[in-house]
Short mmCIF file of C-alpha atoms in Angstrom, two decimals:
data_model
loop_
_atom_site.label_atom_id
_atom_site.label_comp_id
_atom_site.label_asym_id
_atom_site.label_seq_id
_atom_site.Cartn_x
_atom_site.Cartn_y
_atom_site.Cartn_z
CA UNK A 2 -146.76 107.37 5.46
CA UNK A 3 -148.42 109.65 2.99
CA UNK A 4 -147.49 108.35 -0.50
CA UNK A 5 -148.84 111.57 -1.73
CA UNK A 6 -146.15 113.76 -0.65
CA UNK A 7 -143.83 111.69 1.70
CA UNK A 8 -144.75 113.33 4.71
CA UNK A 9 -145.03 111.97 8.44
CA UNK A 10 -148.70 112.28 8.74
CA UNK A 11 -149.81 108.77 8.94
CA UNK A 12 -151.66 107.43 5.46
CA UNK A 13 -155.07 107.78 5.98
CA UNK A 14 -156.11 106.68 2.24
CA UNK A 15 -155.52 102.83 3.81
CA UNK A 16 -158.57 101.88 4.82
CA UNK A 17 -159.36 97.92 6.16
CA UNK A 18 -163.09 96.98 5.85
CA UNK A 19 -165.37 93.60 5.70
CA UNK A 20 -167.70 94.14 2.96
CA UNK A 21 -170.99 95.81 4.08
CA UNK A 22 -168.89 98.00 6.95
CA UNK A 23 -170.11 101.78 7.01
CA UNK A 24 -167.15 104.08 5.57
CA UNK A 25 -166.31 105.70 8.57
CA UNK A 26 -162.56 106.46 7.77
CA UNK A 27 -161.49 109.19 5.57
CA UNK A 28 -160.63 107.63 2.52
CA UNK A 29 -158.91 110.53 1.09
CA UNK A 30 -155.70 111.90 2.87
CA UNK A 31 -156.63 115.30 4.26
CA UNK A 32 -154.06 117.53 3.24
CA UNK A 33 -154.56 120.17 5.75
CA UNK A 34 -151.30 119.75 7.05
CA UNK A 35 -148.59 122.77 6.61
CA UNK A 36 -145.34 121.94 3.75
CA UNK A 37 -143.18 124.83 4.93
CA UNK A 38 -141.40 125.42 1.52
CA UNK A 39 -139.92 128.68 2.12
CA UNK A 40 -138.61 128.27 5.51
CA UNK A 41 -137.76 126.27 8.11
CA UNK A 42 -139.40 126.83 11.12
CA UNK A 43 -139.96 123.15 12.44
CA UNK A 44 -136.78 123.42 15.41
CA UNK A 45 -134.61 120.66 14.42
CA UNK A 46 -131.66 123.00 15.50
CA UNK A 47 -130.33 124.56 12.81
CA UNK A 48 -128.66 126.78 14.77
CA UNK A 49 -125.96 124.28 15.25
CA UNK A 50 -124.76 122.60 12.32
CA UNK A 51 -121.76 120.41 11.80
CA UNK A 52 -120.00 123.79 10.70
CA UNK A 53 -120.48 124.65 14.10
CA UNK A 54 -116.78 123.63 15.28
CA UNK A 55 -116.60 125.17 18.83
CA UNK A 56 -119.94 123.59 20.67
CA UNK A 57 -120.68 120.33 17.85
CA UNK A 58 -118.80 117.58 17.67
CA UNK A 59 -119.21 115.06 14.55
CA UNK A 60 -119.47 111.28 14.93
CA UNK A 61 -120.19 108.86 12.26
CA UNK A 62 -122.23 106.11 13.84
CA UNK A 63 -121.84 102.70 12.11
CA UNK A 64 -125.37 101.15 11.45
CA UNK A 65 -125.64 98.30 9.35
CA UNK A 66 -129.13 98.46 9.83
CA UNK A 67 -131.66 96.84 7.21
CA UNK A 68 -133.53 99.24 5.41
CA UNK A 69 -136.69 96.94 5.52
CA UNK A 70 -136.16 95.74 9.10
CA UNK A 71 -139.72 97.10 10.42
CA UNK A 72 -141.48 95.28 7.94
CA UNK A 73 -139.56 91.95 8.25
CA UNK A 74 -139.44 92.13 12.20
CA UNK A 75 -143.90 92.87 11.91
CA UNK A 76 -144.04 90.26 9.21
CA UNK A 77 -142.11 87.53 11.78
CA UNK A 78 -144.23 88.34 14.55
CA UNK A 79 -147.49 87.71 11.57
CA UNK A 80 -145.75 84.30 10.93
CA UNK A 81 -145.33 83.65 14.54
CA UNK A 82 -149.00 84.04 15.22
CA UNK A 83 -150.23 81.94 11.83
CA UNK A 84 -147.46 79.43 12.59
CA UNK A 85 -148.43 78.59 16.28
CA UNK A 86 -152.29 78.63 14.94
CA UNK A 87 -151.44 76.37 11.99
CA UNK A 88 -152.66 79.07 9.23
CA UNK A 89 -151.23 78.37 5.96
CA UNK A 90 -150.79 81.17 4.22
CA UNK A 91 -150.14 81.95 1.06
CA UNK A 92 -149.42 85.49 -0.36
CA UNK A 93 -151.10 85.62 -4.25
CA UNK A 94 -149.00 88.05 -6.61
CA UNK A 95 -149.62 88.49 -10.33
CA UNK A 96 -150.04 90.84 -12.50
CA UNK A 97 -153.54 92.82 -12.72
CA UNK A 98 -155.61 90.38 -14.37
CA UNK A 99 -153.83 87.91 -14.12
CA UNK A 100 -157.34 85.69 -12.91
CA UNK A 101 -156.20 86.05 -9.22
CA UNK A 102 -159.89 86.48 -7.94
CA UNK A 103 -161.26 83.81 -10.32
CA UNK A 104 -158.76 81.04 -9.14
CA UNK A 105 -159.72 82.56 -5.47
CA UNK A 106 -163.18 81.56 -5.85
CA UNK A 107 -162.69 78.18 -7.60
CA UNK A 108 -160.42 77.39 -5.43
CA UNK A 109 -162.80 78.80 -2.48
CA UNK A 110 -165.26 76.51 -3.86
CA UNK A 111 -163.25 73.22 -3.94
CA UNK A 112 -161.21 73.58 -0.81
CA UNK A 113 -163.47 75.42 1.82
CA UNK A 114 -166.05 72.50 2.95
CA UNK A 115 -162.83 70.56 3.91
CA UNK A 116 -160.60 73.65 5.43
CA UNK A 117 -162.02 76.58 6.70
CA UNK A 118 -160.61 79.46 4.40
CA UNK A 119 -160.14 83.13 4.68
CA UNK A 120 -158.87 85.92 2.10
CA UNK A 121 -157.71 89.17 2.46
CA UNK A 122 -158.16 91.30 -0.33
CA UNK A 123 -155.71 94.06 -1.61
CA UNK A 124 -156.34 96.46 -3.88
CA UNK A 125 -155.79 100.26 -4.08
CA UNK A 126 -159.49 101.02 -4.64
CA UNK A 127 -162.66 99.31 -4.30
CA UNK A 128 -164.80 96.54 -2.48
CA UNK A 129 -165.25 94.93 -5.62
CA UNK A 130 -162.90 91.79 -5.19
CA UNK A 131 -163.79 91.44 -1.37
CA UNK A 132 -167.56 91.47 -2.37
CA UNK A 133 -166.86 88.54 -4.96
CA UNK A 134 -165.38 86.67 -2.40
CA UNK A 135 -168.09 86.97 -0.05
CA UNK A 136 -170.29 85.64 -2.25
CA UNK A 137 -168.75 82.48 -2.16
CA UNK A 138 -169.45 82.34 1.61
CA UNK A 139 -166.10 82.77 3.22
CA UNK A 140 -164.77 85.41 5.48
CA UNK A 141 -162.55 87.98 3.60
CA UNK A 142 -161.30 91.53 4.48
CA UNK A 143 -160.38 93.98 1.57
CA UNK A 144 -157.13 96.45 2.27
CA UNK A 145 -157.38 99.57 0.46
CA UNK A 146 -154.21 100.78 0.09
CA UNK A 147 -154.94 103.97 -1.62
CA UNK A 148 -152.06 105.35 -3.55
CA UNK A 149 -149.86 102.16 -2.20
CA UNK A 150 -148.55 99.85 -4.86
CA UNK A 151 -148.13 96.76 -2.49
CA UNK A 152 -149.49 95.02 0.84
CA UNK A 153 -147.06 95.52 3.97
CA UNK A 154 -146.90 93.10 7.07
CA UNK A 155 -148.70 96.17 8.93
CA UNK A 156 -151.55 96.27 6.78
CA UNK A 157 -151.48 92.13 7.16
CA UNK A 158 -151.37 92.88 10.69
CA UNK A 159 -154.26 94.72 11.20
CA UNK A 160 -156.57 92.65 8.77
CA UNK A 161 -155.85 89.49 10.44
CA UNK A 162 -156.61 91.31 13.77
CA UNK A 163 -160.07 92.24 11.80
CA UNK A 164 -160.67 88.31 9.93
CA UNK A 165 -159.66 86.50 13.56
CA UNK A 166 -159.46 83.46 11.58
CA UNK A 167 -159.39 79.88 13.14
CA UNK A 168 -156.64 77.75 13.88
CA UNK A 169 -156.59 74.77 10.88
CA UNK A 170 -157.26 77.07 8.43
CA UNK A 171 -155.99 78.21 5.39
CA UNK A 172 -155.15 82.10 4.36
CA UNK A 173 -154.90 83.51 0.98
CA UNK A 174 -153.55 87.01 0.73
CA UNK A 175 -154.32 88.71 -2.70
CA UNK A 176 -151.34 91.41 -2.97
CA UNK A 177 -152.24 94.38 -4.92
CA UNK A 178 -151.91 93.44 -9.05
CA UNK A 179 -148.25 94.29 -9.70
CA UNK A 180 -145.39 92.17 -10.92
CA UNK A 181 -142.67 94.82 -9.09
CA UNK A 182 -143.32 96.09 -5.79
CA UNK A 183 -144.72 93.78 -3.61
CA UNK A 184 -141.65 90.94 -4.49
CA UNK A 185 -139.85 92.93 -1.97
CA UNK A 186 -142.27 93.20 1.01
CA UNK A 187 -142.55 89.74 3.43
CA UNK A 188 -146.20 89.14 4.52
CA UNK A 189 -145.61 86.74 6.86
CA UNK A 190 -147.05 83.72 4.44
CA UNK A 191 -145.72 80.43 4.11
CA UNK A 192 -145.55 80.20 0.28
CA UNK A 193 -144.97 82.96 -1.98
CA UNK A 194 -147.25 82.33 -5.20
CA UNK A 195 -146.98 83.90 -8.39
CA UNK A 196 -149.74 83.70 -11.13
CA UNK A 197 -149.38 84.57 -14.51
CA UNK A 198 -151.80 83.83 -17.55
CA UNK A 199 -151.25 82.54 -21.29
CA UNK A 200 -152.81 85.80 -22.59
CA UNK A 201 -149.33 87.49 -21.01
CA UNK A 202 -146.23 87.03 -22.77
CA UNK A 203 -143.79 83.93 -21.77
CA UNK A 204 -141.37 86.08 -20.89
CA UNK A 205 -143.14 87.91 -17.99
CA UNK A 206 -140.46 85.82 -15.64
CA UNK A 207 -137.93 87.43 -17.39
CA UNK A 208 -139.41 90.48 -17.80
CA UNK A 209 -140.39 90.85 -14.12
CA UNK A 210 -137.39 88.57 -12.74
CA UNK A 211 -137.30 90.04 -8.81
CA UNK A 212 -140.94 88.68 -8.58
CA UNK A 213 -140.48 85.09 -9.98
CA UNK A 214 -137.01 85.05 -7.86
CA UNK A 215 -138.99 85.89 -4.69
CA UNK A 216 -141.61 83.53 -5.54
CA UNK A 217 -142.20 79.82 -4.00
CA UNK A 218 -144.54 78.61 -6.90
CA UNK A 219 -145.93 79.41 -9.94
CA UNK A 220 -149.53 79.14 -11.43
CA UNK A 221 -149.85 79.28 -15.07
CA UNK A 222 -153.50 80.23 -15.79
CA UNK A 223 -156.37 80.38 -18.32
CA UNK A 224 -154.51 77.18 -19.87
CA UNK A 225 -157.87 76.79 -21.90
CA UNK A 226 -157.22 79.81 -24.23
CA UNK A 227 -153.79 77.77 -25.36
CA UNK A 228 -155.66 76.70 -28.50
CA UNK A 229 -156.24 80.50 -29.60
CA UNK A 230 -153.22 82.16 -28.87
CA UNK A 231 -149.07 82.06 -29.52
CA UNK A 232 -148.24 81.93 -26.17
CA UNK A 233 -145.39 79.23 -25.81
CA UNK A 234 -145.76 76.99 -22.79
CA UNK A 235 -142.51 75.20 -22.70
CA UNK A 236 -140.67 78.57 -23.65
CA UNK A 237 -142.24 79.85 -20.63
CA UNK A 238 -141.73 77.67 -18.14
CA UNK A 239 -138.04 77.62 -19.01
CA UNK A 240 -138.11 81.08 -18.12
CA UNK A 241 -139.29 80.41 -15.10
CA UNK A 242 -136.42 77.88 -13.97
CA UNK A 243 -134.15 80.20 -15.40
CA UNK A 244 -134.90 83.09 -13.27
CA UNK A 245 -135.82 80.27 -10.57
CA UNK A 246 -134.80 77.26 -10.61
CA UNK A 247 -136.69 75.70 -7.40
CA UNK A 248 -139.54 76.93 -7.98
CA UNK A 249 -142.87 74.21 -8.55
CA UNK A 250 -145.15 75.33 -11.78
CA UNK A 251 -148.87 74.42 -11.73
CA UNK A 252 -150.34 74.95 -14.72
CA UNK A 253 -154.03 75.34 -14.67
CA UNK A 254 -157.89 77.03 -15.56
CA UNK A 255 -159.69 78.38 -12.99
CA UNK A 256 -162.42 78.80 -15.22
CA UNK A 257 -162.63 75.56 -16.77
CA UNK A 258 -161.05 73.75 -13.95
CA UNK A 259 -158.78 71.93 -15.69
CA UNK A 260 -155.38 71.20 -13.61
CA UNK A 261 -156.89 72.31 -10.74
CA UNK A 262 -156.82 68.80 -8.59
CA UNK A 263 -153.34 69.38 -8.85
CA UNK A 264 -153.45 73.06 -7.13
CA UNK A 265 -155.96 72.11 -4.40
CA UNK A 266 -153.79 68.88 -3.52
CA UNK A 267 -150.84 71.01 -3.91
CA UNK A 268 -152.70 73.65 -0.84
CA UNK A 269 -154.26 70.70 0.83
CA UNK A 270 -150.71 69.33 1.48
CA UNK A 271 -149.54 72.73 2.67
CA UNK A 272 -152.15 72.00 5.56
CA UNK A 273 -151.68 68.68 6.66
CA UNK B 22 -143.28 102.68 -6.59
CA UNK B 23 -141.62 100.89 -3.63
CA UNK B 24 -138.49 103.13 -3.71
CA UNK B 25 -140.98 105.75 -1.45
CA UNK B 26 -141.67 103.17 1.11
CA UNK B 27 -137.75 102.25 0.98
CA UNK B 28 -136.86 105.94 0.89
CA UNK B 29 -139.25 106.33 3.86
CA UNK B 30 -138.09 103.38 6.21
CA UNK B 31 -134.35 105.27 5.43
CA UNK B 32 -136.02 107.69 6.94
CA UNK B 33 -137.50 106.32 9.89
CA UNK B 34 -134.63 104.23 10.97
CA UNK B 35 -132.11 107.10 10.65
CA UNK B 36 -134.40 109.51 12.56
CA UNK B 37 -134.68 106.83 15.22
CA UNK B 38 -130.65 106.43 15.32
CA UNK B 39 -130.18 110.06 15.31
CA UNK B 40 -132.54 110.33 18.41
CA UNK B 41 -130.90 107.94 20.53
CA UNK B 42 -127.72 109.38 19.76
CA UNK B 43 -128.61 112.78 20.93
CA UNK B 44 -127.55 114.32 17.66
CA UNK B 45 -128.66 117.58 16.75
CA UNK B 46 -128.12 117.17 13.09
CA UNK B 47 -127.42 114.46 10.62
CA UNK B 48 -124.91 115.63 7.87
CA UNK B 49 -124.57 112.49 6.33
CA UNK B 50 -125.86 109.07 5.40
CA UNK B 51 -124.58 105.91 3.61
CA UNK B 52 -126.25 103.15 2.21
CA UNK B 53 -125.41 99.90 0.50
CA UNK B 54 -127.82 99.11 -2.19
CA UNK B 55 -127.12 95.90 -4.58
CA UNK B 56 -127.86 95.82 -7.94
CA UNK B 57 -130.08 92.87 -7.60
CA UNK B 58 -132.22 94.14 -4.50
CA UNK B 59 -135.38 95.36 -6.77
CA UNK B 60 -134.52 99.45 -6.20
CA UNK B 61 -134.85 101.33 -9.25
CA UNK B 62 -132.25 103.78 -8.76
CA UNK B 63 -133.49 106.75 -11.16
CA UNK B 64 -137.04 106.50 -9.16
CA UNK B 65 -135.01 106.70 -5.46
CA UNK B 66 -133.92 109.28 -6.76
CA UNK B 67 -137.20 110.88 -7.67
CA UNK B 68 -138.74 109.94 -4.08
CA UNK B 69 -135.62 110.87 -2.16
CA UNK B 70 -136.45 114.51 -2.29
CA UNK B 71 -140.03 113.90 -0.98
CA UNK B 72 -139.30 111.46 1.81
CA UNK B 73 -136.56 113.53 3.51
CA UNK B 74 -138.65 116.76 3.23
CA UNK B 75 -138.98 117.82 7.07
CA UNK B 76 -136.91 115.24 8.77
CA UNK B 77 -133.82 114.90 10.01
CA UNK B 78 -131.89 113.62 6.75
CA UNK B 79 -133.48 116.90 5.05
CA UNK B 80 -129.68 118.57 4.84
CA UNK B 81 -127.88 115.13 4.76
CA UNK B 82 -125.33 114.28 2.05
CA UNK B 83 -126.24 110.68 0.59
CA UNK B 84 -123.46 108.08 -0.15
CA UNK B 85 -124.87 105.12 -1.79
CA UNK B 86 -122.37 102.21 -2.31
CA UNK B 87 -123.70 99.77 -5.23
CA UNK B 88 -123.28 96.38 -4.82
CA UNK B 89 -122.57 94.25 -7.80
CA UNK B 90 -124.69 90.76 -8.09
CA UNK B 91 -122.43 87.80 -7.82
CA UNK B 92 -123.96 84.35 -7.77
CA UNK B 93 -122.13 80.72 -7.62
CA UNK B 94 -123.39 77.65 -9.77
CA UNK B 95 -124.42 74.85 -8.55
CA UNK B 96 -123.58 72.53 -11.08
CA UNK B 97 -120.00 73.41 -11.83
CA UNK B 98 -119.35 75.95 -8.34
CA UNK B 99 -118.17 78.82 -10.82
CA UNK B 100 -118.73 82.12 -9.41
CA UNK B 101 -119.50 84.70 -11.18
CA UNK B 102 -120.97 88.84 -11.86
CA UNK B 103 -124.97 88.54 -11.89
CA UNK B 104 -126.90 91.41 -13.96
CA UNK B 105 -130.09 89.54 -13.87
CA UNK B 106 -131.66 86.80 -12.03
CA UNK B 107 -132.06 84.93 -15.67
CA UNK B 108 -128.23 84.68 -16.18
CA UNK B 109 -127.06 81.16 -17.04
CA UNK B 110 -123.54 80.51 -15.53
CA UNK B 111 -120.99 81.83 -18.32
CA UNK B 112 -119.13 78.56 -18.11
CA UNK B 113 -121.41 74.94 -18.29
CA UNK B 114 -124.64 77.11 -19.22
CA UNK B 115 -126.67 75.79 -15.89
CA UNK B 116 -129.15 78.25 -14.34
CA UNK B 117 -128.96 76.37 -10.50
CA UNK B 118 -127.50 79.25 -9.78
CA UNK B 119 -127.82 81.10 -6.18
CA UNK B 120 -127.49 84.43 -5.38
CA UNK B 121 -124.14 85.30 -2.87
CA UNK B 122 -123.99 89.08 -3.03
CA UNK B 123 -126.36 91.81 -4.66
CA UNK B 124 -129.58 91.54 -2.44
CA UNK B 125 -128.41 93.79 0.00
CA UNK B 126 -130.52 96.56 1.48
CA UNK B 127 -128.85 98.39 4.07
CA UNK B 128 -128.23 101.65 5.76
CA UNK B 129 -124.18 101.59 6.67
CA UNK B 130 -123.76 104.33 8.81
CA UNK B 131 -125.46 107.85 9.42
CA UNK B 132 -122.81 111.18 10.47
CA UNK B 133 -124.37 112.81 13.29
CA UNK B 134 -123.52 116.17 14.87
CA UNK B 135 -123.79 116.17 18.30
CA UNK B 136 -123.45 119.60 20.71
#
């Protein structure tokens, strides 16, 4: 869909590239398209409206249809095709800079001579996080999603189509930086991970509830900077059982490394 | 702003309904929303508009029904109304609490006109 205007034209400001791919897409919807404001000539039969008492008939037709049914039916078929190639995957949410990329690569770094790893990268502009993570030598596509404030198991679709990765692997997907929008949307991932940093305040799981509900695990980051700042560890990780009580808490620096045997053991099991 | 994607699968799904039911127009459409399902009401409200634009729910009256969050502890089994995820149970304090009604994201029904 166009998030621009709601319209059926199909969103063209998603684009899915490997870094170094020519832009060959349009990245900018093309609104060339007619909005017919002042009248309706698009022949959904007007003529006949439910006023129309001698030819119409009215019929209520019970549903009970869920609303996000595409995207959960795509996102089983992605978990389908990840389970029977024994892809772990794990969807990455946070808020934006949060130190998703950072673990990434650290982690990247620790894990990827043992288990082949892949990443797909969302974010609504840019290359910039795919490119970092090509750096460190492992395959990664980067979703653009444009206007879109959240991965969807189509988009998922279509970059694991592009990444083909192996079977025995291990899949990080790096939702777009927002604490709201993509806690509603299945991926098709194994484990649902939420990061959040000690330079955010300890009540983000309060603050952003629907998120830490949704979530499987949570990674506490940039422990390091504890020293410097108020932020109240215990405080917060009450908040997080509060909001959700099964979920595991890692606490951790990616860029110190500290606590991070814990995380990699933590993935490593996920894979066995 | 998820409510546009939600507002759009409403959409989709009643477009797809109304097709296979021959209907010529849809007057009508009800939904059941909970209160703990992650929709911000007042910005459905501000993406309704745009999503329907064009389609087949463009003349439609909208019902939504609002269901209330209830969850049941599971330390002492009380149930009880849910606001927010971080509630404690009202009665031992416990937050082992799971969610029994509120999460739901549904279209109900759609009235279709049919010739």
């Amino acid at each position: 869909m166009c998030s621009t205007c709601g319209c059926n034209q199909p969103d063209e400001a998603v684009t899915i590239k490997v870094p170094g791919e020519m832009d060959t897409e349009k990245s900018i919807h093309s609104h060339d398209h007619q909005h017919d404001h002042d009248h309706h000539h698009h022949g959904e039969g007007h003529d006949h409206t439910h006023h129309d008492h001698d030819h119409s008939h009215n019929h209520v037709i019970e549903l009970e249809r869920d609303i996000l049914q595409k995207n959960d039916l795509l996102a089983e078929r992605n978990r389908g095709y990840l389970e029977a190639k024994n892809i772990a995957t794990l969807n990455m949410m946070s808020s934006p800079g949060s130190g998703k990329t950072t673990l990434l690569e650290e982690t990247i770094r620790k894990i990827d001579k043992d288990i082949p790893t892949y990443v797909i990268e969302g974010d609504q502009q840019t290359m910039n996080d795919a490119n970092r993570i090509a750096s460190t030598g492992v395959k990664v596509v980067q979703v653009n999603t444009g206007k879109g404030c959240h991965l969807d198991s189509d988009m998922v679709h279509k970059a694991i189509s592009k990444l083909e990765p192996e079977d025995n692997s291990l899949l990080f997907i790096e939702n777009v930086g927002n604490l709201v929008c993509p806690s509603l949307f299945d991926l098709g991932e194994d484990k649902r991970v939420v990061i959040m940093s000690v330079t955010e305040g300890e009540d983000k799981p309060i603050k952003y509830p629907h998120m830490f509900q949704s979530a499987d695990i949570c990674v506490i980051n940039k422990i390091d900077l504890l020293p410097y700042l108020k932020f109240d560890l215990e405080q917060a990780k009450e908040y997080v059982r509060q909001v959700n009580h099964h979920m595991e808490i890692i606490e951790l620096s990616a860029q110190t490394g500290e606590g991070m045997d814990v995380w990699i053991a933590w993935l490593k099991k996920l894979v066995s | 702003m998820h409510e546009l994607s939600i507002a759009y699968s409403i959409v989709e799904i009643a477009g797809e309904e109304a097709r296979k039911a021959e209907a010529i127009s849809v007057s009508g459409i009800e939904l059941d929303i909970g209160l703990l399902a992650g929709v911000e009401f007042d910005a459905f409200d501000f993406a309704w508009p745009e999503a329907i634009k064009n389609t087949v729910l463009e003349n439609a009256d909208r019902k939504i029904n609002k269901i209330p969050g209830k969850a049941k502890c599971g330390r002492c089994g009380h149930v009880f109304d849910m606001q927010d995820y971080f509630e404690l149970c009202p009665q031992c304090g416990a937050y082992e609490n799971e969610v029994i009604s509120g999460k739901e994201l549904k279209i109900r029904s759609i009235d279709i006109t049919k010739i």
